Amino acid sequence: MVDREAIYEELRGARATFRRLVEDARPDDLARESSGTRWTNQQLLFHMLFGYLLMRPLLVLAGMFTRMPVSASRVFAKALDEMTGPFHWVNYLGSCLGARVFPPRRMAATLDRVTMALERRLRAETGARLHSGMHYPVRWDPFFKDFMTVADLYHYPAQHFDFHKQQLTLRQVGARSGDQDLGDRER
């Protein structure tokens, strides 16, 4: 049985957290380097949003591959794994560019729309579809498993979001006088 309510909570939690992070960030917070990445906080925030933006194409892809033999997605995932190097460069540069195109408030509004659309889509998913799945390129992202169901896929952006949230070096609300970083508080 898939716990849809847990997925709804993840979507709502990410929406609220992201809005708080963006609204509380000052320009110097956004320009500061993040921890453990080559991105600034603003670029990392876009990358966190991008994990949710990828859901629509990933769900479409899952729908296509669940109609094929399982071996088709296995071959596809292995081919993508072979392109890991170029993927990481595109992923990095895409978030650099995305942060220039999407100002932080637009990022928050976009995440609101995307997560609400995912909630609507999840409501319409059948149990059979949620239990169907495909193989994924495990070298592309630490949260991709070799085989993931559509239900697993709905959890993916929250895992991605929570991981990268720990890498932000934004100052906390109410702690500005002490300049305590968000990253320090949540580690």
Coordinates of C-alpha atoms in Angstrom, one line a residue:
M1 CA 0.0 0.0 0.0
V2 CA 1.3 3.4 -0.9
D3 CA 1.1 6.1 1.7
R4 CA -0.2 9.0 -0.4
E5 CA -0.6 11.2 2.7
A6 CA 3.2 10.9 3.4
I7 CA 3.9 12.1 -0.1
Y8 CA 1.4 15.0 0.2
E9 CA 3.1 16.0 3.4
E10 CA 6.5 15.9 1.7
L11 CA 5.2 18.1 -1.1
R12 CA 3.6 20.6 1.4
G13 CA 6.6 20.6 3.6
A14 CA 9.0 21.4 0.8
R15 CA 6.7 24.1 -0.4
A16 CA 6.6 25.8 3.0
T17 CA 10.3 25.3 3.7
F18 CA 11.4 26.6 0.3
R19 CA 9.2 29.7 0.6
R20 CA 10.6 30.4 4.1
L21 CA 14.2 30.0 2.8
V22 CA 13.7 32.3 -0.1
E23 CA 11.8 35.0 1.7
D24 CA 14.3 35.1 4.6
A25 CA 17.4 35.1 2.4
R26 CA 19.2 38.4 1.9
P27 CA 21.1 39.2 -1.3
D28 CA 24.4 38.4 0.5
D29 CA 23.0 35.1 1.7
L30 CA 22.0 34.2 -1.9
A31 CA 25.5 35.1 -3.3
R32 CA 27.4 33.1 -0.6
E33 CA 28.9 29.8 -1.5
S34 CA 27.0 26.7 -0.4
S35 CA 28.7 24.0 1.6
G36 CA 30.0 21.0 -0.3
T37 CA 29.0 22.2 -3.8
R38 CA 30.4 24.7 -6.3
W39 CA 27.1 26.5 -6.4
T40 CA 26.1 29.7 -4.6
N41 CA 23.0 29.4 -2.3
Q42 CA 20.9 30.9 -5.1
Q43 CA 22.1 28.4 -7.6
L44 CA 21.6 25.6 -5.1
L45 CA 18.0 26.8 -4.4
F46 CA 17.4 26.6 -8.1
H47 CA 18.9 23.1 -8.2
M48 CA 16.5 22.1 -5.4
L49 CA 13.6 23.5 -7.4
F50 CA 14.9 21.6 -10.5
G51 CA 14.5 18.3 -8.6
Y52 CA 10.7 19.0 -8.6
L53 CA 10.7 20.4 -12.2
L54 CA 12.1 17.1 -13.4
M55 CA 9.1 15.1 -12.0
R56 CA 6.8 15.7 -14.9
P57 CA 9.3 14.3 -17.5
L58 CA 10.3 11.5 -15.2
L59 CA 6.7 10.5 -14.7
V60 CA 6.1 10.6 -18.4
L61 CA 9.2 8.5 -19.0
A62 CA 8.1 6.0 -16.3
G63 CA 4.7 5.7 -18.1
M64 CA 6.4 4.9 -21.4
F65 CA 8.8 2.4 -20.0
T66 CA 6.2 0.5 -17.9
R67 CA 4.5 -0.4 -21.2
M68 CA 7.8 -2.0 -22.4
P69 CA 9.7 -5.0 -21.2
V70 CA 11.7 -4.3 -18.1
S71 CA 14.9 -4.9 -20.1
A72 CA 14.2 -1.8 -22.1
S73 CA 14.5 0.5 -19.1
R74 CA 17.6 -1.4 -17.9
V75 CA 19.3 -0.8 -21.2
F76 CA 18.2 2.9 -21.2
A77 CA 19.5 3.4 -17.6
K78 CA 22.9 1.8 -18.4
A79 CA 23.2 4.1 -21.5
L80 CA 22.5 7.1 -19.3
D81 CA 24.9 5.9 -16.7
E82 CA 27.6 5.9 -19.4
M83 CA 26.9 9.6 -20.0
T84 CA 27.3 10.6 -16.3
G85 CA 30.2 13.0 -16.9
P86 CA 28.4 15.2 -19.5
F87 CA 25.2 14.9 -17.4
H88 CA 27.0 16.4 -14.3
W89 CA 28.3 19.3 -16.3
V90 CA 24.9 20.0 -17.8
N91 CA 23.4 19.7 -14.3
Y92 CA 25.9 22.1 -12.9
L93 CA 25.7 24.7 -15.7
G94 CA 21.9 24.4 -15.8
S95 CA 21.5 25.4 -12.2
C96 CA 24.0 28.3 -12.7
L97 CA 21.8 29.5 -15.6
G98 CA 18.5 28.7 -13.9
A99 CA 19.5 30.9 -10.9
R100 CA 20.0 33.8 -13.3
V101 CA 16.7 33.3 -15.1
F102 CA 14.6 32.6 -12.0
P103 CA 14.8 35.2 -9.3
P104 CA 14.2 33.6 -5.8
R105 CA 10.6 34.7 -5.5
R106 CA 9.8 33.3 -8.9
M107 CA 11.5 30.1 -7.8
A108 CA 9.2 29.9 -4.8
A109 CA 6.1 30.6 -6.9
T110 CA 7.2 27.9 -9.4
L111 CA 7.8 25.4 -6.6
D112 CA 4.3 26.1 -5.3
R113 CA 2.7 25.5 -8.7
V114 CA 4.8 22.3 -9.4
T115 CA 4.1 20.7 -6.0
M116 CA 0.4 21.5 -6.2
A117 CA 0.3 19.9 -9.7
L118 CA 2.1 16.9 -8.3
E119 CA -0.5 16.6 -5.5
R120 CA -3.3 16.7 -8.1
R121 CA -1.5 14.1 -10.3
L122 CA -0.9 11.8 -7.3
R123 CA -4.7 11.9 -6.5
A124 CA -5.4 10.6 -10.0
E125 CA -2.8 7.8 -9.9
T126 CA -4.1 4.3 -9.7
G127 CA -2.6 1.8 -7.3
A128 CA -1.3 -0.3 -10.3
R129 CA 0.5 2.7 -11.8
L130 CA 2.1 3.6 -8.4
H131 CA 3.5 0.1 -8.1
S132 CA 4.8 0.0 -11.7
G133 CA 8.4 1.1 -12.3
M134 CA 11.5 1.2 -14.3
H135 CA 15.3 1.2 -14.0
Y136 CA 17.2 4.5 -13.4
P137 CA 20.8 5.7 -13.9
V138 CA 22.2 5.2 -10.4
R139 CA 25.3 7.2 -11.2
W140 CA 23.3 10.3 -11.9
D141 CA 21.9 10.9 -8.5
P142 CA 22.4 9.2 -5.1
F143 CA 18.6 9.0 -4.6
F144 CA 18.0 7.0 -7.8
K145 CA 17.8 3.3 -7.1
D146 CA 18.4 0.7 -9.8
F147 CA 14.7 0.1 -10.0
M148 CA 12.1 2.6 -8.7
T149 CA 8.3 2.4 -8.7
V150 CA 6.3 5.5 -9.6
A151 CA 5.6 5.8 -5.8
D152 CA 9.3 5.8 -5.2
L153 CA 9.6 8.5 -7.8
Y154 CA 7.1 10.7 -6.0
H155 CA 9.4 10.5 -2.9
Y156 CA 12.6 11.3 -4.9
P157 CA 12.4 15.1 -5.0
A158 CA 11.8 15.4 -1.2
Q159 CA 15.0 13.3 -0.7
H160 CA 16.9 15.4 -3.1
F161 CA 15.5 18.6 -1.5
D162 CA 16.3 17.6 2.1
F163 CA 19.9 16.5 1.2
H164 CA 20.6 19.8 -0.6
K165 CA 18.9 21.9 2.1
Q166 CA 21.7 20.8 4.4
Q167 CA 24.2 22.4 2.1
L168 CA 22.7 25.9 2.2
T169 CA 24.6 28.4 4.2
L170 CA 21.7 30.9 4.6
R171 CA 21.4 32.8 7.9
Q172 CA 18.5 31.8 10.1
V173 CA 15.5 34.0 10.7
G174 CA 15.7 35.6 14.0
A175 CA 19.4 34.7 14.4
R176 CA 20.8 37.4 12.2
S177 CA 22.4 39.2 15.1
G178 CA 24.3 36.0 15.9
D179 CA 24.9 35.2 12.2
Q180 CA 24.2 31.5 12.8
D181 CA 24.0 29.7 9.5
L182 CA 21.1 27.4 8.5
G183 CA 23.6 24.7 7.7
D184 CA 25.1 24.8 11.2
R185 CA 21.6 24.5 12.8
E186 CA 20.5 21.5 10.8
R187 CA 23.6 19.3 10.8

